[in-house]
mmCIF file of C-alpha atoms in Angstrom:
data_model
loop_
_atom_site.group_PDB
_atom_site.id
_atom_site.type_symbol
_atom_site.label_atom_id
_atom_site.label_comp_id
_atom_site.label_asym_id
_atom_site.label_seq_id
_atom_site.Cartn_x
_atom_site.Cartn_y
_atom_site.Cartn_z
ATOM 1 C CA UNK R 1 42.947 9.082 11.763
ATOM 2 C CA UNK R 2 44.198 5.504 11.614
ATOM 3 C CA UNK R 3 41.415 4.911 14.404
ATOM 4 C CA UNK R 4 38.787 6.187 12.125
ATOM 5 C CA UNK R 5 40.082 3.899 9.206
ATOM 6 C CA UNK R 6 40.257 0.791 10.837
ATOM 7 C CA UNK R 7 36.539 1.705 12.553
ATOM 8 C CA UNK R 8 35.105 2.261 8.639
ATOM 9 C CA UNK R 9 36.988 -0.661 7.586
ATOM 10 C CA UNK R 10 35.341 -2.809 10.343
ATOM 11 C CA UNK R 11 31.944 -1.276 9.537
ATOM 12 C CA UNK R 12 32.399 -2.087 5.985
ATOM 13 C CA UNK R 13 33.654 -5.455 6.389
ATOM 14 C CA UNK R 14 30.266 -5.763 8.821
ATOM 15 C CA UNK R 15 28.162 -4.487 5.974
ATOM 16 C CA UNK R 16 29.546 -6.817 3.340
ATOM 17 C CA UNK R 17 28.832 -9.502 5.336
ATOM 18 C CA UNK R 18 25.094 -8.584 6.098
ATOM 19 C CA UNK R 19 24.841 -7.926 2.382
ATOM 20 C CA UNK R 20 26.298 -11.494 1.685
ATOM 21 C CA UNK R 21 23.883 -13.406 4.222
ATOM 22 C CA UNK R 22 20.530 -12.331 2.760
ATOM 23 C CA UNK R 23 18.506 -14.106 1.495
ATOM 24 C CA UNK R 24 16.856 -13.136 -2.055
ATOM 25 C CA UNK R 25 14.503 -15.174 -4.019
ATOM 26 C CA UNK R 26 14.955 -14.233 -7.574
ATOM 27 C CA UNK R 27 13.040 -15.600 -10.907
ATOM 28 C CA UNK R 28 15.889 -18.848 -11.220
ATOM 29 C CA UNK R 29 14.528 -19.837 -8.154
ATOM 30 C CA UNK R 30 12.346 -22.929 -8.148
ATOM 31 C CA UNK R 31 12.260 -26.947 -7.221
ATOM 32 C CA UNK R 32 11.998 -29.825 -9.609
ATOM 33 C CA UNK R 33 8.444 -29.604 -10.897
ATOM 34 C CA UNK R 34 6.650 -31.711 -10.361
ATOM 35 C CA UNK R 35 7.439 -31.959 -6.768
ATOM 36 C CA UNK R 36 5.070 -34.105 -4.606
ATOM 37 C CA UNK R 37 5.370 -33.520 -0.909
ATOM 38 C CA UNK R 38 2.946 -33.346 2.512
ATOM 39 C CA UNK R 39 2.223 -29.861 3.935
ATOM 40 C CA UNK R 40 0.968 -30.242 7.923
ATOM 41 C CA UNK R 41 -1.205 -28.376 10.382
ATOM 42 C CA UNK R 42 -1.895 -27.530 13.813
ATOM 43 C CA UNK R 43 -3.641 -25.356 16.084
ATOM 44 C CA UNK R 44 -1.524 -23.799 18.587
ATOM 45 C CA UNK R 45 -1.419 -20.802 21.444
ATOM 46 C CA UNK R 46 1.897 -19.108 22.760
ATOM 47 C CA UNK R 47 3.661 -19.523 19.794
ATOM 48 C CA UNK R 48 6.852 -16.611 19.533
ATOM 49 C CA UNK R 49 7.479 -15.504 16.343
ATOM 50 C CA UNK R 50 7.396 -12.005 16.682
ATOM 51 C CA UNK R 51 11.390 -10.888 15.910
ATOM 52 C CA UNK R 52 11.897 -9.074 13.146
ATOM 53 C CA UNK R 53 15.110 -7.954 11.204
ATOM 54 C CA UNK R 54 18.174 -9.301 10.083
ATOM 55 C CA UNK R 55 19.644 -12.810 10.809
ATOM 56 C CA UNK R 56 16.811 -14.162 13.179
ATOM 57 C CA UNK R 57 15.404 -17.631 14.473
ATOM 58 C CA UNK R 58 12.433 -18.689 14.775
ATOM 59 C CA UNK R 59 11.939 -22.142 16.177
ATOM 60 C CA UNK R 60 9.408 -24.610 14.634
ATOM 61 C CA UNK R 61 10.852 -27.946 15.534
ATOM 62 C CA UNK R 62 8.122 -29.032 18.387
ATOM 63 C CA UNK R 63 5.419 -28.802 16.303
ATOM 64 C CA UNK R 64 3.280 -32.228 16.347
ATOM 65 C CA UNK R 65 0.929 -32.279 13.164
ATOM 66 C CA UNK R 66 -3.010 -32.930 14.224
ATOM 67 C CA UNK R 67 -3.560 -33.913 10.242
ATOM 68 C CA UNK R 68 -1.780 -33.239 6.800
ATOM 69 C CA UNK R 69 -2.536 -33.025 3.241
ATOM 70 C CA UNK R 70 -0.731 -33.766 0.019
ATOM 71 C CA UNK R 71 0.731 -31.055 -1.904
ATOM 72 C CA UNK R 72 1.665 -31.316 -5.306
ATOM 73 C CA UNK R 73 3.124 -28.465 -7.616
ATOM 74 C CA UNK R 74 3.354 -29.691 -11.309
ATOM 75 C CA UNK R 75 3.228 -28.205 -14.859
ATOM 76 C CA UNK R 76 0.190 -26.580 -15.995
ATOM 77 C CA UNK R 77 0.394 -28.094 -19.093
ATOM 78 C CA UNK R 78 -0.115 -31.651 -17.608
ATOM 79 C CA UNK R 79 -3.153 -30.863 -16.690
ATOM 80 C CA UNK R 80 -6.727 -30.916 -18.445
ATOM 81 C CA UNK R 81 -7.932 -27.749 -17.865
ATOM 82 C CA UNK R 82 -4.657 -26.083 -19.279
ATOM 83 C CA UNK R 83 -6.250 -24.118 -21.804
ATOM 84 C CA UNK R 84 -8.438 -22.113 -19.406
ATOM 85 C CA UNK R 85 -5.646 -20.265 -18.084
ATOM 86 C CA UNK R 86 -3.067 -19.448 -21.416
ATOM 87 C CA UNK R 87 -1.263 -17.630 -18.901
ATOM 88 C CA UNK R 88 -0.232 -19.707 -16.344
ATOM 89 C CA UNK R 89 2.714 -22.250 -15.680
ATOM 90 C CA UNK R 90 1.840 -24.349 -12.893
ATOM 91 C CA UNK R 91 -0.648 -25.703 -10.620
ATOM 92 C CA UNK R 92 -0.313 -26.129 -6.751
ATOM 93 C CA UNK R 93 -3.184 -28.549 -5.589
ATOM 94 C CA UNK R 94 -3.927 -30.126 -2.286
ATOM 95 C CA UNK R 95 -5.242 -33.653 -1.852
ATOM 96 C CA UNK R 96 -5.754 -33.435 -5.379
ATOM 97 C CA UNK R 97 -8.902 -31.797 -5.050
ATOM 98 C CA UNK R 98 -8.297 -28.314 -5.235
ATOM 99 C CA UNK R 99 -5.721 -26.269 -7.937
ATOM 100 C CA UNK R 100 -4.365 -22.874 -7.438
ATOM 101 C CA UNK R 101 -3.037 -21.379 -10.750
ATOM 102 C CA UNK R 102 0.432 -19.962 -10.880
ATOM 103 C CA UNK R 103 2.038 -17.406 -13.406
ATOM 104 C CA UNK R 104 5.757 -16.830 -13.397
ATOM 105 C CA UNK R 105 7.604 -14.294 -15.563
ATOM 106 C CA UNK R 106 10.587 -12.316 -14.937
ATOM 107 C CA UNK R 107 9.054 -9.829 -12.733
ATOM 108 C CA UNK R 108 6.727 -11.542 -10.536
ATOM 109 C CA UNK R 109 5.191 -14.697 -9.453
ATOM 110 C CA UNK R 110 1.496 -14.575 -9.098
ATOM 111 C CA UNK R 111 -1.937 -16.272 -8.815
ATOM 112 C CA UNK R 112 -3.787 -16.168 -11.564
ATOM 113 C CA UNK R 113 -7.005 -18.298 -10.929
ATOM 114 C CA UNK R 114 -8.027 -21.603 -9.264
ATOM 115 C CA UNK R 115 -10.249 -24.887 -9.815
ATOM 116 C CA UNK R 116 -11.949 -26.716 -7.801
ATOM 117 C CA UNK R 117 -14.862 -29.335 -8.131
ATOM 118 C CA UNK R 118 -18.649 -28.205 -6.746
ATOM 119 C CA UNK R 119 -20.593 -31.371 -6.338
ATOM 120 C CA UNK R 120 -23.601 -29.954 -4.913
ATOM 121 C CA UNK R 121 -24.087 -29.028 -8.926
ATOM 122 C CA UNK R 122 -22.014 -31.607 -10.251
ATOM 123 C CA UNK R 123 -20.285 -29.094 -11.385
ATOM 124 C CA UNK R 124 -15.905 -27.793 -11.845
ATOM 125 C CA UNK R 125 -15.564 -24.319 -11.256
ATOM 126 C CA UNK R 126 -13.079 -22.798 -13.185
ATOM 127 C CA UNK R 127 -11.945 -18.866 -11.415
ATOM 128 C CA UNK R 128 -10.114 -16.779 -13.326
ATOM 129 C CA UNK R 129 -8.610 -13.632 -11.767
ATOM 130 C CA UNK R 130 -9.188 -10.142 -14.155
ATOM 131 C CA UNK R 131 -6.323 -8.546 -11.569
ATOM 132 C CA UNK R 132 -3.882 -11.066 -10.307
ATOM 133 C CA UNK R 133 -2.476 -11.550 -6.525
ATOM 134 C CA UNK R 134 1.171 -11.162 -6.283
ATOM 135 C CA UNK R 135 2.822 -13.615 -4.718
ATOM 136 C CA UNK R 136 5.872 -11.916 -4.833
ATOM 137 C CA UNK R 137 8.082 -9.669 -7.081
ATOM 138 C CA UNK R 138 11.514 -10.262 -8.326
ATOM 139 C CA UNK R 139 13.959 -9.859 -6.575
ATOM 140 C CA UNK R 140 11.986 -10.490 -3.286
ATOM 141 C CA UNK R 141 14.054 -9.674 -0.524
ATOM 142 C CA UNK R 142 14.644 -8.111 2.833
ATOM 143 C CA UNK R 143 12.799 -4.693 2.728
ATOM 144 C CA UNK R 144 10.237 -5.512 -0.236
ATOM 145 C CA UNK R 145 6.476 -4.665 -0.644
ATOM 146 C CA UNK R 146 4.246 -6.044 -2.458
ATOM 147 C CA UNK R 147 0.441 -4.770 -3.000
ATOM 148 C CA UNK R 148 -1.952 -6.307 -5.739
ATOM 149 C CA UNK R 149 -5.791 -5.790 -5.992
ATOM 150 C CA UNK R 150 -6.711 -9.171 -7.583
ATOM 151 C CA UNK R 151 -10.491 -9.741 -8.451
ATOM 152 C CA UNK R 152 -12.366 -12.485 -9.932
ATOM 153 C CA UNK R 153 -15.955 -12.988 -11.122
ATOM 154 C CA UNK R 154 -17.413 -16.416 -11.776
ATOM 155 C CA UNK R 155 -21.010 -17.525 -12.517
ATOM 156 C CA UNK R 156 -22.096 -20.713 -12.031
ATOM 157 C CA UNK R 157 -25.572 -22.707 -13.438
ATOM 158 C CA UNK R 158 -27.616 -23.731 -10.844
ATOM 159 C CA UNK R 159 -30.661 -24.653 -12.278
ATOM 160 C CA UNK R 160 -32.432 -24.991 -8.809
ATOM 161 C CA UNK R 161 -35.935 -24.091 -7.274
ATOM 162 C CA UNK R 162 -36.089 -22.880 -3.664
ATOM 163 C CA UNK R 163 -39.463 -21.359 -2.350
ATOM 164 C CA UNK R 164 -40.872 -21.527 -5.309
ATOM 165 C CA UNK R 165 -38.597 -19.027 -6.920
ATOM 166 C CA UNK R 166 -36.632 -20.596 -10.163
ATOM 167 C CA UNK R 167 -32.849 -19.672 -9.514
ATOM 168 C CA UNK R 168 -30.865 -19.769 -12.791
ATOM 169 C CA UNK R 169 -27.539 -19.121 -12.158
ATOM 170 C CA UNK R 170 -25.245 -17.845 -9.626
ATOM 171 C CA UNK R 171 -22.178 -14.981 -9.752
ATOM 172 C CA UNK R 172 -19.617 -14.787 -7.044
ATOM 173 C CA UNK R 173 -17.520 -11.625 -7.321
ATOM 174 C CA UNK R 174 -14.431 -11.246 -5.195
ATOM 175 C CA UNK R 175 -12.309 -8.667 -4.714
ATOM 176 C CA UNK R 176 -9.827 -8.373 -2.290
ATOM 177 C CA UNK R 177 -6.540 -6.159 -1.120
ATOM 178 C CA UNK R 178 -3.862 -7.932 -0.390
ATOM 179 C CA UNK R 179 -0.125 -6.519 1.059
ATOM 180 C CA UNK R 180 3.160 -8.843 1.666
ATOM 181 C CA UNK R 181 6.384 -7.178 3.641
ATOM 182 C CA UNK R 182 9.603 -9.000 4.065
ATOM 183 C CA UNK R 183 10.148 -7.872 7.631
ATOM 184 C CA UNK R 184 12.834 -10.075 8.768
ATOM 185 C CA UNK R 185 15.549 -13.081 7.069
ATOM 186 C CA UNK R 186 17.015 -15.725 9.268
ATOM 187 C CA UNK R 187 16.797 -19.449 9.940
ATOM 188 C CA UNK R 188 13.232 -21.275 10.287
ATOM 189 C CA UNK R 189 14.047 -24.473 12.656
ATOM 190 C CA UNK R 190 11.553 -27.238 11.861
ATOM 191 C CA UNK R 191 11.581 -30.724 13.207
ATOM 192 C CA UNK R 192 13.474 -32.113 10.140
ATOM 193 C CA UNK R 193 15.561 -29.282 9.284
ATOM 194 C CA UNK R 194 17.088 -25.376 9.945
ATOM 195 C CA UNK R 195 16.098 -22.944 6.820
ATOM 196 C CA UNK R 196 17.471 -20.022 4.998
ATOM 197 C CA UNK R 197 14.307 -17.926 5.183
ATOM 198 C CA UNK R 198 12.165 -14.415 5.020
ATOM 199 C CA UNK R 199 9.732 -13.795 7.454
ATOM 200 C CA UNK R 200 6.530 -12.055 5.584
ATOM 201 C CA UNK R 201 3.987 -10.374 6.737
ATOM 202 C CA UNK R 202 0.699 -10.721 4.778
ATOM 203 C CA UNK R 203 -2.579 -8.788 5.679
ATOM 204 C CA UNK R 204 -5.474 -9.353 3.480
ATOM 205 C CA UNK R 205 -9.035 -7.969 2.810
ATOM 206 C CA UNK R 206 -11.608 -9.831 0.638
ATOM 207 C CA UNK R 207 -14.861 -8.804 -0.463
ATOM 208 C CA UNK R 208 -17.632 -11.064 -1.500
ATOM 209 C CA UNK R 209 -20.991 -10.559 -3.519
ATOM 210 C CA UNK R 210 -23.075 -12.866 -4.526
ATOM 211 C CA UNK R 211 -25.867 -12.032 -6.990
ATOM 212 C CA UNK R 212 -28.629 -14.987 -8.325
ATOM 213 C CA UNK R 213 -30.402 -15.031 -11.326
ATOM 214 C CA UNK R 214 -34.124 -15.465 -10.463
ATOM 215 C CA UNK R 215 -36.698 -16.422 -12.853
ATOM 216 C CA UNK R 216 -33.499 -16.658 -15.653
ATOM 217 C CA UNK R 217 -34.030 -13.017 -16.360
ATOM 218 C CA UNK R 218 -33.363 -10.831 -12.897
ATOM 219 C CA UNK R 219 -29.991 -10.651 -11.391
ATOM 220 C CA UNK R 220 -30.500 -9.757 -7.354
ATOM 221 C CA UNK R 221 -27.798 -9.959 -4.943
ATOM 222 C CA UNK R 222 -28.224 -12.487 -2.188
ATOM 223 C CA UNK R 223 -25.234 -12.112 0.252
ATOM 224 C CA UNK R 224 -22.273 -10.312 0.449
ATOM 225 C CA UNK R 225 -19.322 -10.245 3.058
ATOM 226 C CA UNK R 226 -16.410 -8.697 3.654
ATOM 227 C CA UNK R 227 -13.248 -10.108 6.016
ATOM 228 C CA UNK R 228 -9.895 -9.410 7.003
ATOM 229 C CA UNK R 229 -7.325 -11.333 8.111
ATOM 230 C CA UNK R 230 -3.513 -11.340 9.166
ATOM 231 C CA UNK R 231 -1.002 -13.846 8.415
ATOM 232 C CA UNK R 232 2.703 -14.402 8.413
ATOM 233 C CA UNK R 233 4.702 -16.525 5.942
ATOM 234 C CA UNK R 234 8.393 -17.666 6.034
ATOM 235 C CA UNK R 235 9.234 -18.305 2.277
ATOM 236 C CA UNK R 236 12.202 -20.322 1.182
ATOM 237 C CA UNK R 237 14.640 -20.318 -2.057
ATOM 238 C CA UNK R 238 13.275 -23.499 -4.544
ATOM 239 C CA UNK R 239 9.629 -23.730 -3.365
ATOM 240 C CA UNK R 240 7.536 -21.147 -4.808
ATOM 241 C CA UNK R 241 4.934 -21.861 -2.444
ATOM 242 C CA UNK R 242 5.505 -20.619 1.342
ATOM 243 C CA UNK R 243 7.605 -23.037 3.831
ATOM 244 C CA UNK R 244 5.577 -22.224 6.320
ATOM 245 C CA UNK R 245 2.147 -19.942 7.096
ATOM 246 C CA UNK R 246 0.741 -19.059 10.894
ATOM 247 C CA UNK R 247 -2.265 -17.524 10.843
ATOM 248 C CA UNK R 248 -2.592 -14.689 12.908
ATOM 249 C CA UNK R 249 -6.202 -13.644 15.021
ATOM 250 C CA UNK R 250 -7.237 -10.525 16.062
ATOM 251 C CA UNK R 251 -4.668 -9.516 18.348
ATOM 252 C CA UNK R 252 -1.766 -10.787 15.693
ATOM 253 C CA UNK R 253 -1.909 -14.194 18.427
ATOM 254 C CA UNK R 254 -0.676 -17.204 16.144
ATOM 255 C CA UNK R 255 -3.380 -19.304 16.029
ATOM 256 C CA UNK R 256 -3.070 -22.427 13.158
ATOM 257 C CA UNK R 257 0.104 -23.437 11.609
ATOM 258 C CA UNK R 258 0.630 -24.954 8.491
ATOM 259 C CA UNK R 259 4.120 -26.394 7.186
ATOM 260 C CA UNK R 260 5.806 -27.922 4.177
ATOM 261 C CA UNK R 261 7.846 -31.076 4.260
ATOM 262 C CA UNK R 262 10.620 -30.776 2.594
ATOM 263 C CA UNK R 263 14.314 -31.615 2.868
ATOM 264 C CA UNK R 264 16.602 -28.539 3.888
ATOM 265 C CA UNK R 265 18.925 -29.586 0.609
ATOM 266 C CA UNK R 266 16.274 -27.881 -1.380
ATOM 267 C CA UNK R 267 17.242 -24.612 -0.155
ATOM 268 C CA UNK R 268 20.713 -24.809 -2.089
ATOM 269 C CA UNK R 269 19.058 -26.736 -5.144
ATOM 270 C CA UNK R 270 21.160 -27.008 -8.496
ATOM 271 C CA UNK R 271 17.997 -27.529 -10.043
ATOM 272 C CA UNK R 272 19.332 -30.368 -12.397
ATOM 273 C CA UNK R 273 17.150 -30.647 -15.428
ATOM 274 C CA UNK R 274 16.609 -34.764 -15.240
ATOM 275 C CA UNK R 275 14.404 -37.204 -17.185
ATOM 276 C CA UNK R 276 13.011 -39.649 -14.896
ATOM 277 C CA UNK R 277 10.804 -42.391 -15.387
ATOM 278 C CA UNK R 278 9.347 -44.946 -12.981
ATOM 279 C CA UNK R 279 7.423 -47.973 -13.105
ATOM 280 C CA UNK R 280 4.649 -49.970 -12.432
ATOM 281 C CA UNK R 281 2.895 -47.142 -10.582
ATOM 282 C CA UNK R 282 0.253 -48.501 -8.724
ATOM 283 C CA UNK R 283 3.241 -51.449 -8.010
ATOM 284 C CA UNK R 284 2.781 -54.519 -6.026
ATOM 285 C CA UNK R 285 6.811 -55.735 -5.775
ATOM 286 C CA UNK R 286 9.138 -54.014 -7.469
ATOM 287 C CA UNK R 287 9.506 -50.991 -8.964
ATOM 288 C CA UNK R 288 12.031 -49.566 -11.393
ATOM 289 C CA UNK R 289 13.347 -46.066 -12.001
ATOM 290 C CA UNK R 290 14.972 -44.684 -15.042
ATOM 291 C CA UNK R 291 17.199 -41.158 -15.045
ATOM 292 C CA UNK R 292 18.776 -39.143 -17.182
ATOM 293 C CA UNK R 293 21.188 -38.309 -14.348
ATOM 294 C CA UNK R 294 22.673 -40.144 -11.969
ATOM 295 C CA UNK R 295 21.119 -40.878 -8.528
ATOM 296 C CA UNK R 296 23.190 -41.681 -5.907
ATOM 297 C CA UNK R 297 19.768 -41.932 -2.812
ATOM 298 C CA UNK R 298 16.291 -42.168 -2.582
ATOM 299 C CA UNK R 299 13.957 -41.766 0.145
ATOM 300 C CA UNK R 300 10.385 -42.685 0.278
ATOM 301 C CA UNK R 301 7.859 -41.416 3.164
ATOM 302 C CA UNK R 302 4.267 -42.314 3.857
ATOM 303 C CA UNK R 303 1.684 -39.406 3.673
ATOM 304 C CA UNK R 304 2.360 -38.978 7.535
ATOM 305 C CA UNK R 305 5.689 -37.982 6.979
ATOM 306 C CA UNK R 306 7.502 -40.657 8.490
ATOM 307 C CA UNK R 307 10.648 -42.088 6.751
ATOM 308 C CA UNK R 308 9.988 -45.669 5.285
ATOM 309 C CA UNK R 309 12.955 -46.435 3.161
ATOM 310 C CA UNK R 310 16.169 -44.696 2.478
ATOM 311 C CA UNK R 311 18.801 -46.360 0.819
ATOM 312 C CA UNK R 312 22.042 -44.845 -0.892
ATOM 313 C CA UNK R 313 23.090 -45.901 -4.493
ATOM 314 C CA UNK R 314 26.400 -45.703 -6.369
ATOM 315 C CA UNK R 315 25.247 -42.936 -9.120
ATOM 316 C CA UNK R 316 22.880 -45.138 -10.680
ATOM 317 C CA UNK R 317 21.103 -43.891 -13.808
ATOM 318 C CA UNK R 318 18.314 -47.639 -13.367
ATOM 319 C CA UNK R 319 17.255 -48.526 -9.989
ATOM 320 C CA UNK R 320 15.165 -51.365 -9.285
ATOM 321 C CA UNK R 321 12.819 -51.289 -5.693
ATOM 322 C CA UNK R 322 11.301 -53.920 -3.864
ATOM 323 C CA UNK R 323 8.412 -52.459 -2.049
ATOM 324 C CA UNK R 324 6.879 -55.547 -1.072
ATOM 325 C CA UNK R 325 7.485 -55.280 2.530
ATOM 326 C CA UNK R 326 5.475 -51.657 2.644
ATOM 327 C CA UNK R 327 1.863 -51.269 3.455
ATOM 328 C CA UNK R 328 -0.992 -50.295 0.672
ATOM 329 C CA UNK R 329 -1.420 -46.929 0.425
ATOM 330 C CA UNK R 330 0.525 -43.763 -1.189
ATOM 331 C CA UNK R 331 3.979 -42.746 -0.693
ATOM 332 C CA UNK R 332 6.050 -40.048 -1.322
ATOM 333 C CA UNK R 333 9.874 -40.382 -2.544
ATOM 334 C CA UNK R 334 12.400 -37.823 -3.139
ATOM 335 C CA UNK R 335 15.708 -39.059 -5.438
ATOM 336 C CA UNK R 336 18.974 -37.149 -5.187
ATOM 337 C CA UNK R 337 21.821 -36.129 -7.098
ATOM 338 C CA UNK R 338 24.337 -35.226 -4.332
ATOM 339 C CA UNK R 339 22.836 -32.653 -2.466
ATOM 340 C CA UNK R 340 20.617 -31.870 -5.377
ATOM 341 C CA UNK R 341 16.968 -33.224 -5.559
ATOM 342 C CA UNK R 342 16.539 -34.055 -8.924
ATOM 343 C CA UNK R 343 12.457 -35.818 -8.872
ATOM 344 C CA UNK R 344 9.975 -36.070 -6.111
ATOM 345 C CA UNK R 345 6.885 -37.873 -6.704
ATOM 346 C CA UNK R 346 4.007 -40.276 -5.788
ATOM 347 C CA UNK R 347 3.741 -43.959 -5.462
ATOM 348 C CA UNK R 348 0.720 -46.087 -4.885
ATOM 349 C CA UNK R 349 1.448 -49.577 -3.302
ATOM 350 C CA UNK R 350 -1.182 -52.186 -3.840
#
């Protein structure tokens, strides 16, 4: 009997801890907006990722990026376009070209639309989704599904002739099925960092139909497609946008990788609400910072990732920079409050 007690004490002991070590991304969960970062890529073959379950690894930290792209997520409401989408919060964009449009309540986080320039028509497209696509729902944890049937119909003026045939306007309808399973929690080991992470998988199908308007009075489809595709995303605590992606082909092979540079402090974020101003921005010498909060070290990288100035501070609330010795181009600093980042952003140096 006293065997059998100490064996269900062990086991529940066990189970506690299990229950303490996963990970669960809930609706507080999010980094200092804006946050202005790099996310990389590469091709790659042989790649293992393939454990599932509890308390895994999955080893990252060879990669060597073949290009990268700047990721900013920031507050809708900074933006222009705001007002097309009343329902959204924020905006991820890449290389400041192209915005995906986030919505975040208590239940879910999802995409709600996206912009992007056409300047074959000189032209901004704004797409709004009827049905959104779940990111994820709260909590999001080990164990969860997540289905969503988003669609989106957009119609574009072309004002074009080809052939002889008068083409008035274009629609684009897309609808698409799209599934996300948290099939394993563990540690993601990239090059500058171990993370607390789940291990998604994502399958996808999309459906696309394009119908012209000929003549401005005849609407006859022109193309349509429909694809599939297989993914898998490792999704951190603070982000709201995945860590890292590997895109799977046919035979579930990775094939492209694309990661997220940011510190591993972000993972255990205090998300300190901070005021921060800096200045001149482009800057030629020196540059100043103001803060609500104290900072106590800033970093700055160049788009490539590679660390060009970090420097420690006594818990300054006005910091003054000389960049004079750093190249022209765009930068990317991150300023800390402890272990909490409390502003990322972008500086141009003329």
């Amino acid at each position: 009997m006293n065997t059998q007690k100490t064996i269900l004490f062990a086991i529940l002991i066990l189970s506690l801890s299990f229950l303490q070590a996963q990970i669960t991304i809930t609706y507080d969960d999010q980094p200092p907006i804006p946050l202005s970062t790099v996310e990389n890529y590469t091709s790659i073959s042989g790649l293992d990722i393939s454990a599932n379950g509890a308390n895994q690894t999955w080893d990252l930290s060879d990669l060597i990026s073949e290009g990268s792209s700047t990721l900013d997520i920031v507050n809708l409401n900074s933006l222009p376009f705001a007002n097309q989408f009343p329902n959204g919060n924020y905006a991820v964009s890449l290389n400041d070209y192209y915005y995906t449009i986030i919505s975040k309540n208590t239940n879910n986080l999802s995409i709600i639309g996206s912009v992007f320039p056409v300047d074959q028509f000189n032209t901004i497209l704004y797409v709004k989704n009827s049905s959104p696509e779940l990111v994820y729902t709260f909590p999001f944890t080990m164990g969860s599904i997540v289905e969503s049937y988003p669609r989106s119909s957009t119609k574009i003026f072309i004002d074009t002739t080809i052939n002889s045939i008068y083409i008035d306007s274009a629609a684009i309808d897309i609808k698409s099925y799209v599934k996300k399973e948290v099939v394993g929690w563990g540690t993601l080991a990239l090059s500058n960092g171990n993370f607390q992470v789940l291990k998604v998988a994502v399958s996808r199908k999309d459906t696309t139909t394009i119908n012209a308007k000929l003549m401005a009075t005849v609407w006859t489809p022109i193309m349509g497609d429909t694809s599939q595709s297989n993914s898998v995303e490792f999704v951190m605590k603070n982000l709201l946008y995945p860590l890292a992606s590997v895109e799977l082909d046919p035979l579930l092979q990775p094939t492209n990788v694309y990661w997220v540079d940011v510190d591993p402090s972000l993972n255990i974020n205090d998300n300190v609400c901070s005021n921060i101003k800096y200045f001149p921005n482009p800057v030629i010498d020196n540059i100043i910072f103001e803060s609500n909060e104290p900072i106590n070290k800033i970093v700055i990288l160049s788009l490539d990732g590679k660390k060009v100035l970090e420097k420690d501070l006594d818990y300054e609330k006005n910091i003054s920079l000389n960049l004079s010795n750093l190249s022209s181009g765009t930068y990317l600093f991150t300023l800390y409050n402890d272990k909490s980042i409390i502003r990322t952003g972008k500086i141009i140096k003329e």
